[in-house]
Each structure stands twice: as structure tokens, then as C-alpha cells.
mmCIF file of C-alpha atoms in Angstrom:
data_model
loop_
_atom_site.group_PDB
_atom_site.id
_atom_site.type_symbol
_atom_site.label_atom_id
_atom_site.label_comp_id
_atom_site.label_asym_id
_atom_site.label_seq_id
_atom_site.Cartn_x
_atom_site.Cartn_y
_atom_site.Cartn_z
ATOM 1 C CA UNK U 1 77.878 -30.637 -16.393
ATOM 2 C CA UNK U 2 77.283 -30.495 -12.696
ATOM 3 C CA UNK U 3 74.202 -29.517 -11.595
ATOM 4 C CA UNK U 4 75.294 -28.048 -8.242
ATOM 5 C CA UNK U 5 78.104 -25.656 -10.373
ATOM 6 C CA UNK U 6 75.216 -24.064 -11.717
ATOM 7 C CA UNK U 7 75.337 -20.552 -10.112
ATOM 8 C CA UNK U 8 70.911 -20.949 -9.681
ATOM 9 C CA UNK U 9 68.861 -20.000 -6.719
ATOM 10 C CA UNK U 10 66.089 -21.966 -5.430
ATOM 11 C CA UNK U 11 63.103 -20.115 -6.679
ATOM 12 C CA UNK U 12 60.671 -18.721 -3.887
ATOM 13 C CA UNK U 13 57.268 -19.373 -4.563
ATOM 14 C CA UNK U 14 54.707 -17.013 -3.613
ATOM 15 C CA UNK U 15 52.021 -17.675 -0.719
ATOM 16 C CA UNK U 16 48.912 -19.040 -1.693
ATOM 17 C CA UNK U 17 46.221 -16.637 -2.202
ATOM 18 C CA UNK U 18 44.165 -17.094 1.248
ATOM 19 C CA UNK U 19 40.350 -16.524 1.291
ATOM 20 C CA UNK U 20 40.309 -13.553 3.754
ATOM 21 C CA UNK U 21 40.873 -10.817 3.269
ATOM 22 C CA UNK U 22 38.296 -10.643 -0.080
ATOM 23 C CA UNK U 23 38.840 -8.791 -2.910
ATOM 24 C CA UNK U 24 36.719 -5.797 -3.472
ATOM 25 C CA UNK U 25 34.638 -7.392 -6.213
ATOM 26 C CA UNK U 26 33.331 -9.772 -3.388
ATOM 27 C CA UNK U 27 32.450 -6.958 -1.124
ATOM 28 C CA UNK U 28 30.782 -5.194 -3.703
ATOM 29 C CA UNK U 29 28.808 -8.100 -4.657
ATOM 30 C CA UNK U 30 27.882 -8.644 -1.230
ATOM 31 C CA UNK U 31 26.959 -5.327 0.291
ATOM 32 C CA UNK U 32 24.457 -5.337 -3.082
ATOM 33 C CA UNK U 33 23.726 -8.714 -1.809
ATOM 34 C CA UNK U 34 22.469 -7.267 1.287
ATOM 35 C CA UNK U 35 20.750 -4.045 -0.384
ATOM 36 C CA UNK U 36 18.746 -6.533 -2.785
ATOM 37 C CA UNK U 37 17.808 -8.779 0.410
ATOM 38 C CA UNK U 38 16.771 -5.163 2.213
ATOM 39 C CA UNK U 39 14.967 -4.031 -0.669
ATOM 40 C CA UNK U 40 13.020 -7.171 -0.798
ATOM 41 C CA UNK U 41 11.879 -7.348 2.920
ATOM 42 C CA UNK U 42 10.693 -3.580 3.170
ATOM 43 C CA UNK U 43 8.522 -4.520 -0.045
ATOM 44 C CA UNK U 44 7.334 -7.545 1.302
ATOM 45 C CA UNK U 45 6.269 -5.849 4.858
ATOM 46 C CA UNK U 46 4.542 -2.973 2.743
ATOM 47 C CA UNK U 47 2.639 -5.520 0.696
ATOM 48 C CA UNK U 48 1.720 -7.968 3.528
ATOM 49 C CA UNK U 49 0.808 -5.010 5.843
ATOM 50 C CA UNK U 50 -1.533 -3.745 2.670
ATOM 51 C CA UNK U 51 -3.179 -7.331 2.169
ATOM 52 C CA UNK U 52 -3.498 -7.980 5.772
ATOM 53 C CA UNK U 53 -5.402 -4.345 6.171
ATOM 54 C CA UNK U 54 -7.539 -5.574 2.688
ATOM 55 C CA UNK U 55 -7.913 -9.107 4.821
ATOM 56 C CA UNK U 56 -10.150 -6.769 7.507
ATOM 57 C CA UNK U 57 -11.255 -4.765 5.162
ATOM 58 C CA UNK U 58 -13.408 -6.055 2.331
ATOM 59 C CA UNK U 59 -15.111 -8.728 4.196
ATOM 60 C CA UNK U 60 -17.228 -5.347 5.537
ATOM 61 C CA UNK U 61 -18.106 -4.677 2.377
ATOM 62 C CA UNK U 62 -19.448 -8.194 1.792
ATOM 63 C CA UNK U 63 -21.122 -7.572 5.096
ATOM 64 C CA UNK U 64 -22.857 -4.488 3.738
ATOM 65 C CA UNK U 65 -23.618 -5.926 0.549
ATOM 66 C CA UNK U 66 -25.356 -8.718 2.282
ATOM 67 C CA UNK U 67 -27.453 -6.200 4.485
ATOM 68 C CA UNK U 68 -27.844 -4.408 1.803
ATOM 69 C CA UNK U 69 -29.541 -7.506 -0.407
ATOM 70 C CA UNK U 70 -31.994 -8.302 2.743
ATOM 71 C CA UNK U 71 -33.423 -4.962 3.465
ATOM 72 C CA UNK U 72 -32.619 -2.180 0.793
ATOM 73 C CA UNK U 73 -32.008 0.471 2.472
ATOM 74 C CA UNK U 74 -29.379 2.238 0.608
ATOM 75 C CA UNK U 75 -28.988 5.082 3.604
ATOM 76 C CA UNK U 76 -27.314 2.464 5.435
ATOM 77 C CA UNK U 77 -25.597 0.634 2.642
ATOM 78 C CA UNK U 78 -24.129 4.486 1.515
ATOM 79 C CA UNK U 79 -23.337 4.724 5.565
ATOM 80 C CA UNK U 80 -21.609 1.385 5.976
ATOM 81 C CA UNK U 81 -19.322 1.972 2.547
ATOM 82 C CA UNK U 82 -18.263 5.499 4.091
ATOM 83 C CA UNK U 83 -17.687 4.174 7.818
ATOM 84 C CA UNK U 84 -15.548 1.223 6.074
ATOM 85 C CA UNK U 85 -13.503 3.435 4.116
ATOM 86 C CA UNK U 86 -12.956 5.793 7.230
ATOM 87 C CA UNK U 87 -11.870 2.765 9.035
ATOM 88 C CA UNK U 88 -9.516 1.883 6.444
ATOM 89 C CA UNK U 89 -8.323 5.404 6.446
ATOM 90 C CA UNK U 90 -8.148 5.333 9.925
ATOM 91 C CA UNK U 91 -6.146 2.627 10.111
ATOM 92 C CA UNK U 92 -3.729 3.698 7.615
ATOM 93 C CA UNK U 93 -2.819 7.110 9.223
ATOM 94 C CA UNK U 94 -4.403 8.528 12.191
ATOM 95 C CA UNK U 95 -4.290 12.070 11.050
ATOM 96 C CA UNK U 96 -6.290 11.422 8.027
ATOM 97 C CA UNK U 97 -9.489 13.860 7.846
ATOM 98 C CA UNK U 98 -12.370 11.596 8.603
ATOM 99 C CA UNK U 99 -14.632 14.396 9.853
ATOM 100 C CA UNK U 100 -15.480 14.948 6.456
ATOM 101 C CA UNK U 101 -18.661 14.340 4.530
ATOM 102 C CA UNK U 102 -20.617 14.852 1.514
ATOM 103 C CA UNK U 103 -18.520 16.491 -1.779
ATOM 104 C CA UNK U 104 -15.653 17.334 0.232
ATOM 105 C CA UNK U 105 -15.180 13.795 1.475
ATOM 106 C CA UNK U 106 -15.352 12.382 -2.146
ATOM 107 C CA UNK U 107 -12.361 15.019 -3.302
ATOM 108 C CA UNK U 108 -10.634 13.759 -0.161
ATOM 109 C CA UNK U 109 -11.305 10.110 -1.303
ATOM 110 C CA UNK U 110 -10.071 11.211 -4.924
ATOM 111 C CA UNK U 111 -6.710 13.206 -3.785
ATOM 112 C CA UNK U 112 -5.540 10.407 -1.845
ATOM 113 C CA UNK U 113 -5.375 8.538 -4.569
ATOM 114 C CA UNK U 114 -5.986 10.758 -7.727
ATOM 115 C CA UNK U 115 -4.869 7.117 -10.020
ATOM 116 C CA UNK U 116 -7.864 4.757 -8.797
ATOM 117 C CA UNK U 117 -10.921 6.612 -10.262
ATOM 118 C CA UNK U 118 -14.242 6.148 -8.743
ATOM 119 C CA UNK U 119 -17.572 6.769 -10.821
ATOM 120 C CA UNK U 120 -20.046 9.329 -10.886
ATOM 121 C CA UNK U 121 -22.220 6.958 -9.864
ATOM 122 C CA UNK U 122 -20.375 5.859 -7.013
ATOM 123 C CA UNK U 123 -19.507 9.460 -6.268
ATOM 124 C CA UNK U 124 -22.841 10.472 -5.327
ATOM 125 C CA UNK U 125 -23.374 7.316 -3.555
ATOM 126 C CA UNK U 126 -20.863 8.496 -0.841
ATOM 127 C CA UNK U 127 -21.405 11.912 -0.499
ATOM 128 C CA UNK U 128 -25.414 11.853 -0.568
ATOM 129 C CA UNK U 129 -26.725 8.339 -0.084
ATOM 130 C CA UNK U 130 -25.980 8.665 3.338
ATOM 131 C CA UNK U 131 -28.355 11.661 3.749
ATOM 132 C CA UNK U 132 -31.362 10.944 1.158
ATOM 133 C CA UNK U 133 -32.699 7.514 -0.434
ATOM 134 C CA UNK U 134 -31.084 6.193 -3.980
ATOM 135 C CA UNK U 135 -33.960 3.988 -5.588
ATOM 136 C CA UNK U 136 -31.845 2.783 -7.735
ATOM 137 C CA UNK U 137 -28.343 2.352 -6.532
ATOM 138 C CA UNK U 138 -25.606 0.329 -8.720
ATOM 139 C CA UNK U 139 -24.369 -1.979 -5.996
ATOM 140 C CA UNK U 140 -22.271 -4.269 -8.342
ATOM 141 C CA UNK U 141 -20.684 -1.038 -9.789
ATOM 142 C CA UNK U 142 -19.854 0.555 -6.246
ATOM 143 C CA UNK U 143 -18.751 -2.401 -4.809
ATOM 144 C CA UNK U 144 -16.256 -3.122 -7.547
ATOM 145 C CA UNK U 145 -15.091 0.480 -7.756
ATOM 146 C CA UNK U 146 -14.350 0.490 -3.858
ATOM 147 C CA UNK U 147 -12.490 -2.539 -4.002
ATOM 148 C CA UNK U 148 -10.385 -1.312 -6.578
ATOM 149 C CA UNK U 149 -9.548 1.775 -4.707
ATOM 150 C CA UNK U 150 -9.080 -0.070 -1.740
ATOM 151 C CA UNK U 151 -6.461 -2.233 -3.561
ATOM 152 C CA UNK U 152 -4.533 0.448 -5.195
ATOM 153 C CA UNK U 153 -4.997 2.515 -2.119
ATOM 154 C CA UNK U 154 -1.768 1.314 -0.109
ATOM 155 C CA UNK U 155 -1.009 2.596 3.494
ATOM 156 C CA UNK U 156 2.005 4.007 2.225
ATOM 157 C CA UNK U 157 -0.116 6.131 -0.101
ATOM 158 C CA UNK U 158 -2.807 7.255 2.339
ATOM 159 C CA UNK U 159 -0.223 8.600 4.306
ATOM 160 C CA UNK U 160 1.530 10.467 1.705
ATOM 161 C CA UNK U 161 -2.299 11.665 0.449
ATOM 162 C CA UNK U 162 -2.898 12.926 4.024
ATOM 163 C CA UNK U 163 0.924 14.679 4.249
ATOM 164 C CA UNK U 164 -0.047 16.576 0.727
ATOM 165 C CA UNK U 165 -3.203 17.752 2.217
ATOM 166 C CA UNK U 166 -1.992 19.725 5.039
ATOM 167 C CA UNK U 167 -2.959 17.854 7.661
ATOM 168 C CA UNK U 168 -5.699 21.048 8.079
ATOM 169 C CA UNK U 169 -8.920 20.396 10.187
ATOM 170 C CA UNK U 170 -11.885 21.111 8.480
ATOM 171 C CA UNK U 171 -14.211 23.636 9.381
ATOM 172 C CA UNK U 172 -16.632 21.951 10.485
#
């Protein structure tokens, strides 16, 4: 039989599949790509513009804890803690209520962040020992307790504390 009698076509193959344009899959796998990488950033500003703040912040309460330990005088210990954490505040959101003292600065402290508890102890330490003398003040306990609060106390969540408060001036 010949070959060339055959009444066949040459068959047509089709193009090779190119790179561009992608299939969907691939754009869906990158645009989470890019969400993921996003995601990852914003969290990693928010936690290195926490620990930088905590970098400034907790070396003045070492600093009070020292001055505290050479002349114990726990008016100005109580002072420096509350001046530290109203710097810290400060520098989280300007509008936060510093003007504040005694038991209504404490609730502020404790509705900014209601999670990171602070002592009874402690409590009193703020809100009075600026105004009378504690002779016997737990400095290990305090000093721990702030730190904790000012760990778990993030920017983000000062500012959200200060939003759900109303942003109201006290009277003063």
C-alpha cells in the first residue's frame, strides 16, 4: 500500500502552553502571597514599635528602683512609676487622659487594659503613694506587675482604651 494514497491529513499540533498569561490558580496563590507578606510586616511594625517603646521604657523603672534602693522615699518612687506610665501613655496616644490622679487614674490604668491585672497592693501604690508615705512598700511586687502591664499594654491597645473612654476631659 502506498503511503501517499492514504486520504490522511497532517495532524496540527497545538501551541505550547506559554507561561504568561497564568492561570488563575497562580494568581490566587500569589495575591495570598502578597496578603500573607502584608500581614506579616504590619505585625512586625506593631511589635517592633511596642518593644522599641518597652526599650525607653523600663530602663526608668530600673532607674526608679535604683533611687528608690538608695534613699527610700517611696513618695518619689510612687511619683516616678506614675510619671513613667504617663510617659508611656503619652507616647502611645496623645489624647490619653494623663491629668488624672489618685483612684480615678488606677481605673484609667485598669480600662485600658482590663486583661493585665495589677494588685491591690500596687493599686494603692499609684493612686496614694504619691501623696502620703508607704513604710512598707512591695517594690519587687510593683515592679513586676508594671512590667507586665507595660508588656501586654501595646500602643495599639492604649489607643483603642483611650477611643472607648470618650476621649472626655476630666473635671479637674
Amino acid at each position: 500500500m502506498n503511503p501517499g494514497a492514504l486520504p490522511l491529513e497532517d495532524i496540527i499540533e497545538p501551541a505550547a502552553i506559554g507561561l504568561f498569561p497564568l492561570a488563575w490558580g497562580w494568581w490566587a496563590s500569589a495575591a495570598v502571597a502578597v496578603a500573607v507578606v502584608a500581614a506579616m510586616t504590619w505585625l512586625f511594625i506593631r511589635w517592633h514599635r511596642h518593644r522599641a517603646m518597652l526599650t525607653l521604657t523600663l530602663p526608668l523603672l530600673d532607674q526608679a528602683k535604683n533611687d528608690y534602693a538608695e534613699n527610700e522615699d517611696s513618695t518619689r518612687y510612687c511619683q516616678s512609676l506614675n510619671k513613667t506610665l504617663k510617659r508611656y501613655l503619652k507616647a502611645c496616644d496623645e489624647n490619653s487622659q494623663l491629668s488624672l490622679s489618685g483612684e480615678e487614674w488606677t481605673a484609667y490604668l485598669n480600662r485600658i487594659n482590663p486583661r493585665a491585672t495589677l494588685s491591690g497592693k500596687t493599686i494603692n501604690a499609684l493612686a496614694h503613694g504619691s501623696y502620703r508615705r508607704e513604710p512598707e512598700l512591695a517594690i519587687e511586687l510593683i515592679d513586676s506587675e508594671l512590667r507586665q502591664w507595660l508588656k501586654r499594654t501595646t500602643p495599639e491597645r492604649v489607643r483603642k482604651g483611650v477611643s472607648n473612654t470618650g476621649r472626655k476631659a476630666p473635671h479637674v
